[in-house]
Short mmCIF file of C-alpha atoms in Angstrom, two decimals:
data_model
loop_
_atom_site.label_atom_id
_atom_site.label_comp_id
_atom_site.label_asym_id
_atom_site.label_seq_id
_atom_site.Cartn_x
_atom_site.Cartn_y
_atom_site.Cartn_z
CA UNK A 1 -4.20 37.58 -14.15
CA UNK A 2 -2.07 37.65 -11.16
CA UNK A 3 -4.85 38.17 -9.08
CA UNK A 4 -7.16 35.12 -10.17
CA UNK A 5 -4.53 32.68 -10.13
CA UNK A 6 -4.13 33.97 -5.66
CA UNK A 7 -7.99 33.61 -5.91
CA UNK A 8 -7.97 30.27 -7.45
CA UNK A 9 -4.54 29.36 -4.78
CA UNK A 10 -7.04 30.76 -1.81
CA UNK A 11 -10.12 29.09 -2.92
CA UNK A 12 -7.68 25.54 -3.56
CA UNK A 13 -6.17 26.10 0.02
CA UNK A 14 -10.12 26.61 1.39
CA UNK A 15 -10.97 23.28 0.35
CA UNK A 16 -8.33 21.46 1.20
CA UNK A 17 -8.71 22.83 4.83
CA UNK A 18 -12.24 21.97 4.77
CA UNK A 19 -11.61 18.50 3.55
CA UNK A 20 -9.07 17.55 5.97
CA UNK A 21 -11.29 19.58 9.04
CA UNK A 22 -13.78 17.08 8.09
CA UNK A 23 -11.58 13.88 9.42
CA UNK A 24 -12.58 11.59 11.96
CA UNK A 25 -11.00 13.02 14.77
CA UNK A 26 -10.22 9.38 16.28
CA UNK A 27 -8.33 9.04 13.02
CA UNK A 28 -5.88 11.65 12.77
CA UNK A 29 -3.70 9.84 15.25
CA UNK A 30 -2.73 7.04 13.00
CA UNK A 31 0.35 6.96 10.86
CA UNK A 32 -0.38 8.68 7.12
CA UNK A 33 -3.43 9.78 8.48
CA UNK A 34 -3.16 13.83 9.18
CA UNK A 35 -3.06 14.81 5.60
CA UNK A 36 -3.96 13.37 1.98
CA UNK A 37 -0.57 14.88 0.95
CA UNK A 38 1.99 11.90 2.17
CA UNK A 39 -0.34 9.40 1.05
CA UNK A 40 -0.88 10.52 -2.49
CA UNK A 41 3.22 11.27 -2.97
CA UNK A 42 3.60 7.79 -2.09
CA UNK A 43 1.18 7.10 -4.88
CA UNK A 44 2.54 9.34 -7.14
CA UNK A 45 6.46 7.21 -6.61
CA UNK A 46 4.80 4.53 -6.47
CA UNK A 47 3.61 5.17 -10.65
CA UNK A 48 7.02 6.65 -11.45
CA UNK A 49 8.83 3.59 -10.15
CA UNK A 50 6.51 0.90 -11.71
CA UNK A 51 6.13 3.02 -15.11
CA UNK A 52 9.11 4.50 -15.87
CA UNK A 53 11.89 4.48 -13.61
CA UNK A 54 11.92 0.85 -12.51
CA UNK A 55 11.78 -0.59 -15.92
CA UNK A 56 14.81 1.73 -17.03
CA UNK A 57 16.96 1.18 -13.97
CA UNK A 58 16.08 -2.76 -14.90
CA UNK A 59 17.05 -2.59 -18.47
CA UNK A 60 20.42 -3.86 -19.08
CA UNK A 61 20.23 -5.36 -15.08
CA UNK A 62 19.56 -9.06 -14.83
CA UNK A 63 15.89 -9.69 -13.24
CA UNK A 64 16.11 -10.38 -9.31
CA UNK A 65 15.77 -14.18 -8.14
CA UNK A 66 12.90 -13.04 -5.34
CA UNK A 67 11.60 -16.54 -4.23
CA UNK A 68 12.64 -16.01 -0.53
CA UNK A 69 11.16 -13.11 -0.30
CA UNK A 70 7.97 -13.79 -1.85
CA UNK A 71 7.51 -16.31 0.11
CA UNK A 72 7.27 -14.58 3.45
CA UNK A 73 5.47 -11.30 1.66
CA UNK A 74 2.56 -13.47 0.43
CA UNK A 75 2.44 -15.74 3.50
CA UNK A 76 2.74 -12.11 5.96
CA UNK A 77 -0.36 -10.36 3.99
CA UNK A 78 -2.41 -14.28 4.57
CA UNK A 79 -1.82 -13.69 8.24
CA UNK A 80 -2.92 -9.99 8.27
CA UNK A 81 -5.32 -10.94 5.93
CA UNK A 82 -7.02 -12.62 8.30
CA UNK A 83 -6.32 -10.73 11.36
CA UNK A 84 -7.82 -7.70 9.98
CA UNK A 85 -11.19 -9.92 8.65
CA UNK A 86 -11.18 -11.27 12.23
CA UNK A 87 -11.25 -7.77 13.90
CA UNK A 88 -14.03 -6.54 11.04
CA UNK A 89 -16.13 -9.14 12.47
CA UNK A 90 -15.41 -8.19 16.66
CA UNK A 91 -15.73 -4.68 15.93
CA UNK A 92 -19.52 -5.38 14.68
CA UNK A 93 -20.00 -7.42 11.68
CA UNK A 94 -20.31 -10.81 13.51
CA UNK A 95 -21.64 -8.69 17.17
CA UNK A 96 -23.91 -5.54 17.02
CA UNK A 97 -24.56 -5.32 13.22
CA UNK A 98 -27.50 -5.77 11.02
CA UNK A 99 -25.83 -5.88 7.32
CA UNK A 100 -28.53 -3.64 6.04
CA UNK A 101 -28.13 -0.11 7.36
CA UNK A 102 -25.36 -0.03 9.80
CA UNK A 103 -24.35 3.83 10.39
CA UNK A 104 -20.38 4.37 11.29
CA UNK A 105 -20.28 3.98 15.52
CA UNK A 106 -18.76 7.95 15.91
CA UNK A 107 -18.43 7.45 19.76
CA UNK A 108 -15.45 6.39 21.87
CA UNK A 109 -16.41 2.84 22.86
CA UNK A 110 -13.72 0.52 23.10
CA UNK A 111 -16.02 -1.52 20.25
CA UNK A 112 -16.17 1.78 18.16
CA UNK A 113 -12.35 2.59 18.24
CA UNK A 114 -11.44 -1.21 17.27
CA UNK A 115 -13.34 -0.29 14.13
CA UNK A 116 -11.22 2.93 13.52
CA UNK A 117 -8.24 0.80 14.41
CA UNK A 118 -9.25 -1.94 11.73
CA UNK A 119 -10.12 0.43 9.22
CA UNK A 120 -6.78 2.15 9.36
CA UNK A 121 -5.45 -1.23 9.03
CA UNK A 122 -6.81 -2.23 6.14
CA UNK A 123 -6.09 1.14 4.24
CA UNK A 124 -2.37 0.66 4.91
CA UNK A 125 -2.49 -3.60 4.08
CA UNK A 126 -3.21 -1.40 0.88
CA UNK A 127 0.19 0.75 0.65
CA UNK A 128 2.00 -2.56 1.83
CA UNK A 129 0.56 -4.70 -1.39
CA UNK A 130 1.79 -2.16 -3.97
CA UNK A 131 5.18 -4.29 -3.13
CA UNK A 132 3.23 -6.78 -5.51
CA UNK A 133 4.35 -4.65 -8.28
CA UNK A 134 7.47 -4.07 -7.65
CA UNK A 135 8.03 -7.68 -7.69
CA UNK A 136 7.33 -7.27 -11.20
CA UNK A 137 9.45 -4.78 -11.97
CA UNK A 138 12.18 -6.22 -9.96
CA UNK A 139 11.99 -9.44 -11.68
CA UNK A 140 11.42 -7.74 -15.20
CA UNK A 141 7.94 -9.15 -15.63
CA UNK A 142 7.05 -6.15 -17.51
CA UNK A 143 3.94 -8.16 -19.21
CA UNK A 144 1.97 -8.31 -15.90
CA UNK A 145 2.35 -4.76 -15.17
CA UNK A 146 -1.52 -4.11 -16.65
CA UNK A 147 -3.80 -1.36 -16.83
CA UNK A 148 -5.77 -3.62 -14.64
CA UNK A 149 -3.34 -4.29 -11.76
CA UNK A 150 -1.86 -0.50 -11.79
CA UNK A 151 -5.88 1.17 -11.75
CA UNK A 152 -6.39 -1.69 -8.78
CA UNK A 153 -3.30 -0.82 -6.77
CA UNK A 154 -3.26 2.84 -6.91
CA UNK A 155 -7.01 3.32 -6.62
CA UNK A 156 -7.50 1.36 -3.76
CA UNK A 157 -4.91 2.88 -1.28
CA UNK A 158 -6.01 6.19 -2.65
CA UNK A 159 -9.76 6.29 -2.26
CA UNK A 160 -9.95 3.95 1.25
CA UNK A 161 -7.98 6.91 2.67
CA UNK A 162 -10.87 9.37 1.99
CA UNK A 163 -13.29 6.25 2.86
CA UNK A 164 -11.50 5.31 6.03
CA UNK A 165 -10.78 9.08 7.02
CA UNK A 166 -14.58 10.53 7.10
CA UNK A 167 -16.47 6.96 7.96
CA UNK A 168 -14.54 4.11 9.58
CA UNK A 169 -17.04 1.66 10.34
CA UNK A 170 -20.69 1.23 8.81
CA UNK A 171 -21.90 -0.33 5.77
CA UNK A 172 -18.96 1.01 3.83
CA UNK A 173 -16.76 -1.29 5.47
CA UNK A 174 -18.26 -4.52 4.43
CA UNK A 175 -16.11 -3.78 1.00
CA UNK A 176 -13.14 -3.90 3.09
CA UNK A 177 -14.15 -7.29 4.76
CA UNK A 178 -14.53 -9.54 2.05
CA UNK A 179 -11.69 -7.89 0.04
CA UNK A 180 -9.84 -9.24 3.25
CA UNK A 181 -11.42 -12.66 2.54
CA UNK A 182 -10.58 -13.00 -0.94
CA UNK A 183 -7.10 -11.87 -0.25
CA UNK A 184 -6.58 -14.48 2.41
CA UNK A 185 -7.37 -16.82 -0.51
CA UNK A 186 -5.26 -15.06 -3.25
CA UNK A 187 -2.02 -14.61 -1.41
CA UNK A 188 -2.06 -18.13 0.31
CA UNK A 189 -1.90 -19.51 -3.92
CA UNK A 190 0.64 -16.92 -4.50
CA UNK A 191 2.60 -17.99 -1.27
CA UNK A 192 2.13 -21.94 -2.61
CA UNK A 193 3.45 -20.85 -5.92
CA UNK A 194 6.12 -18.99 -5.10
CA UNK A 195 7.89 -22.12 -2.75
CA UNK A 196 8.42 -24.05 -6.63
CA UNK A 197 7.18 -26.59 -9.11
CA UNK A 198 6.72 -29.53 -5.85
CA UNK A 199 3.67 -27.15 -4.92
CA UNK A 200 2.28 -27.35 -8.05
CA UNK A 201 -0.30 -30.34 -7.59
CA UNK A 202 -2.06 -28.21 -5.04
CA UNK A 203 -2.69 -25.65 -6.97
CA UNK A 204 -5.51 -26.90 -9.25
CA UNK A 205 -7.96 -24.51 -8.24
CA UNK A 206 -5.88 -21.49 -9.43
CA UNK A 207 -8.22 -21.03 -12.51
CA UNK A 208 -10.93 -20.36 -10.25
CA UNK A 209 -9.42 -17.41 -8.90
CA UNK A 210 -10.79 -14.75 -10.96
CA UNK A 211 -14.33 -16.21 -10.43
CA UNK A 212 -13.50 -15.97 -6.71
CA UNK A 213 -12.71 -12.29 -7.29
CA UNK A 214 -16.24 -11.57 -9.35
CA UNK A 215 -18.26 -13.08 -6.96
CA UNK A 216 -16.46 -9.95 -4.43
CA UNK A 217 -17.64 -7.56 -6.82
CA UNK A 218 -21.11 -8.90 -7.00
CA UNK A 219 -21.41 -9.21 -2.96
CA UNK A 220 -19.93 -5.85 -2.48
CA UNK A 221 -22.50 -4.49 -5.06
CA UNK A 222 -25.38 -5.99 -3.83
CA UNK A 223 -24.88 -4.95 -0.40
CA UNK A 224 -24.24 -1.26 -1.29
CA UNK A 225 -27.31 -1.70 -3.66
CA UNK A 226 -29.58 -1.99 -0.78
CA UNK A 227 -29.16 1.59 0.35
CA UNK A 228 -31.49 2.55 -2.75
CA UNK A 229 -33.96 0.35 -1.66
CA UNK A 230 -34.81 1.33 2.34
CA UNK A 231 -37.42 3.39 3.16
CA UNK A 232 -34.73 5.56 5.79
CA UNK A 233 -31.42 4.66 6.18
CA UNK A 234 -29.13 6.95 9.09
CA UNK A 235 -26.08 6.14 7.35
CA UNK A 236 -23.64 9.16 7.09
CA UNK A 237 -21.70 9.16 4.49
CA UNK A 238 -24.10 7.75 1.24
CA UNK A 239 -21.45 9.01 -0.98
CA UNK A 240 -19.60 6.12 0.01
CA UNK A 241 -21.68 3.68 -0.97
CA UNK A 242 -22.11 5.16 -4.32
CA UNK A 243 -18.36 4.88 -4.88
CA UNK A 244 -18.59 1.58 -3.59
CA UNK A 245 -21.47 0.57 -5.88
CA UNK A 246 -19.64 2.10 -8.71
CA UNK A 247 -16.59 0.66 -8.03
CA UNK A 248 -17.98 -3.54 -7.69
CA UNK A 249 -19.90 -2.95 -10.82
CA UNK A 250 -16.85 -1.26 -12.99
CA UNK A 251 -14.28 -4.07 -11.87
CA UNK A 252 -17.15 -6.53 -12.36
CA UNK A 253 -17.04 -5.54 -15.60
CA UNK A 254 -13.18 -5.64 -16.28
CA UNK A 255 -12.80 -9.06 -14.70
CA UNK A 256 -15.38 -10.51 -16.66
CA UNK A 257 -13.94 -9.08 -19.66
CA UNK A 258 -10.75 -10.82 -18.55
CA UNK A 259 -12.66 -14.24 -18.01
CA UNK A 260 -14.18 -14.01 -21.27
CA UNK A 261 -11.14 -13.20 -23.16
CA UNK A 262 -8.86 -15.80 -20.93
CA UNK A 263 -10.86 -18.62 -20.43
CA UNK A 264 -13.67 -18.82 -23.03
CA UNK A 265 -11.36 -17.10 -26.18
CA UNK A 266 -8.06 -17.83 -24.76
CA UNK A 267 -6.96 -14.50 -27.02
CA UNK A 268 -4.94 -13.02 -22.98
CA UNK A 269 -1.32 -14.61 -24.39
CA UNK A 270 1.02 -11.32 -24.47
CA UNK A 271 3.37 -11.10 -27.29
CA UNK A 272 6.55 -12.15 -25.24
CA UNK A 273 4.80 -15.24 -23.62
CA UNK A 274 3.65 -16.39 -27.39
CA UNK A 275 7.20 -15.61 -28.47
CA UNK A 276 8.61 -17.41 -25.38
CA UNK A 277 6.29 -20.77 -25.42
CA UNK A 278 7.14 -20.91 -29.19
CA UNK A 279 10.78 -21.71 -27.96
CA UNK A 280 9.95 -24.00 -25.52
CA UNK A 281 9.99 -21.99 -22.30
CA UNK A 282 7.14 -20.54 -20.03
CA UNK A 283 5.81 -17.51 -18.57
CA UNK A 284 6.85 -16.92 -15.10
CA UNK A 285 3.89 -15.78 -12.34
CA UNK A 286 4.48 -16.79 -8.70
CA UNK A 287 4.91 -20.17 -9.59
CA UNK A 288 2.37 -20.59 -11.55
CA UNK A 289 1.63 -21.00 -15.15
CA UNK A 290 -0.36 -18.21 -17.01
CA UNK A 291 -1.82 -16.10 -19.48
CA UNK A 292 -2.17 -19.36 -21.98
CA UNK A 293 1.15 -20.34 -21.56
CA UNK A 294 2.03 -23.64 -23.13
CA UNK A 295 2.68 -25.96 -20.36
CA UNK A 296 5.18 -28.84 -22.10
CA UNK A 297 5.39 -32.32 -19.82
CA UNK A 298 7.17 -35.30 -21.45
CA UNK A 299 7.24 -33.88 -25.25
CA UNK A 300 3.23 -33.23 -24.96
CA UNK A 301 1.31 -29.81 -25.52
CA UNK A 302 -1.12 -28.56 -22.94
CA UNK A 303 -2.59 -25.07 -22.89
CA UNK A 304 -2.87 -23.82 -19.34
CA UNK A 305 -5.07 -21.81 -17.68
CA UNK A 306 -4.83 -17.60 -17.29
CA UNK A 307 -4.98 -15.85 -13.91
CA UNK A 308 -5.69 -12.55 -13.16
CA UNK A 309 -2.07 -11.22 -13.06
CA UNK A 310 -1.85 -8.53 -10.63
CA UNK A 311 0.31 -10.11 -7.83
CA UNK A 312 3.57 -11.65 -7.61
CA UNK A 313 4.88 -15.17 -8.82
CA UNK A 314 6.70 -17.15 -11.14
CA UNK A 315 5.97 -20.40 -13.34
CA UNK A 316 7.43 -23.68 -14.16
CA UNK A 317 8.64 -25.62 -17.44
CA UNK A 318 8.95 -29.14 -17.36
CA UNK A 319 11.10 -31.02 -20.03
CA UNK A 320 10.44 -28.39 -22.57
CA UNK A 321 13.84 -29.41 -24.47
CA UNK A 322 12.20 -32.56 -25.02
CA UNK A 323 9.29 -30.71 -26.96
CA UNK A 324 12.05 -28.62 -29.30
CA UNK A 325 13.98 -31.61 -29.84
CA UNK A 326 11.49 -33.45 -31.29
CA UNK A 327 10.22 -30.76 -33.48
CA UNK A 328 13.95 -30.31 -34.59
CA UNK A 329 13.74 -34.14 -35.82
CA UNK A 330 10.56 -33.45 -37.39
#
């Protein structure tokens, strides 16, 4: 028995050393980058915080007042946001690439080691934005910490690192570009949201913000799709693009789940919000109102929108005494 389990330990350690001998040599220079082991330990406290020891440390604490801070997070990520979509595009998406079959530049070039440098990038934009949750946690907004936004946020960071460690560059990285875009997008609302109720009147296009993120899925897809279809493609790593595919059509899937349920059924209001708007108050998200919380203005009922709750905020309630005092006269 003893001996299998130093078999199995030998066979385990083989791997791994094969795995991480596989690297991108022009990678292993960059921070987090030498070994899988940092990076998935940060994962791994990353789901005991959110999950269990975050909520208990929170329990009988009073939830944060974060607006400051929020404020600069979401308006820091726009900026790198679009920095890293900017370099995407120098390093050969808007220069030497075809968007069809694009194989990952393996040579020194100053051109080829600004895609390694913007590939890195956007892998650790990823370890950065798990901050979104623990602006939930921090704030006790235990009812947007989903299986959705936790499967998002530790998948991501976990899988680029593989993605961005063997093939920085090439047709897998056109998932990383327009996940850049949308962000730009999604963190400029949250940043809006989070400065208070005043920003409110520019925010009327937040229900179309899961529709924004489907139409990622379905670009991403279709552009990892076309691999199936060439007669020869030289890419190296097809594996990729299988994830990839995989991956646009299973969150496809989940959001438009979500947009069914929020937006056509309205059936996405959690317990505590129904108990909440029931009393007059609101659900808090980055300044915004969600998950079909009742909106009251001037003693009238209005059922708001849902958003896709996996980033920071807060909402607003306006004259909701009003409401309850009238319903106490009736």
């Amino acid at each position: 028995m003893l001996q299998e389990i130093r078999e199995i330990g030998t066979h385990a350690v083989a791997i791994y050393d094969y795995l991480v001998a596989g690297l991108d040599p022009r990678i292993k220079g960059y921070f987090l980058m030498q070994s899988p082991i940092p990076m998935s330990l940060i994962l791994l406290c990353y789901l005991s915080f959110v999950l269990y020891l975050g909520p208990r440390l929170m329990a009988n604490r009073k939830p944060f007042q974060l607006k400051e801070a929020m404020i600069v997070y979401n308006f820091f990520l726009v900026a790198l946001s679009i920095y890293i979509v900017y370099e995407f595009l120098m390093s050969g998406w808007a220069t030497t690439y075809t968007w069809r079959c694009d194989a990952v530049d393996t040579s020194d070039s100053p051109q080829a080691l600004r895609m390694v440098q913007v590939a890195w990038l956007f892998w650790f934009s990823k370890i950065i934005e798990l901050m979104d949750t623990i602006f939930f946690v921090l704030r006790k907004k235990h009812g947007q910490i989903t299986f959705l936004h936790i499967f998002h946020h530790s998948l991501m960071p976990w899988t680029w690192w593989w993605g961005v460690g063997y093939a920085p560059g090439g047709m897998g990285s056109f998932h990383a570009m327009v996940n850049c875009s949308v962000h730009i997008i999604m963190y400029f609302y949250y940043g809006l949201a989070a400065a208070g109720p005043r920003f409110q009147k520019f925010l009327w296009w937040k229900k179309y913000m899961t529709a924004i993120q489907l139409i990622q899925f379905v670009l991403v897809s279709i552009h990892a799709t076309q691999y199936y279809f060439m007669d020869s493609c030289d890419y190296q790593f097809p594996i990729i693009l299988h994830l990839i595919w995989m991956y646009g059509t299973f969150f496809f899937v989940l959001f438009s789940n979500f947009w069914v349920q929020a937006y056509v059924k309205g059936k996405r209001l959690p317990k505590q919000a129904a108990s909440q708007s029931q009393n007059g108050t609101a659900v808090y998200k980055n300044g915004t109102c969600h998950e079909n919380c009742k909106h009251h203005e001037n003693g009238k009922h209005h059922e708001n929108g849902i958003k896709y709750g996996t980033t920071n905020g807060c909402s607003h309630h306006e004259n909701g005494s009003t409401h309850m005092g009238k319903m106490k006269k009736a």
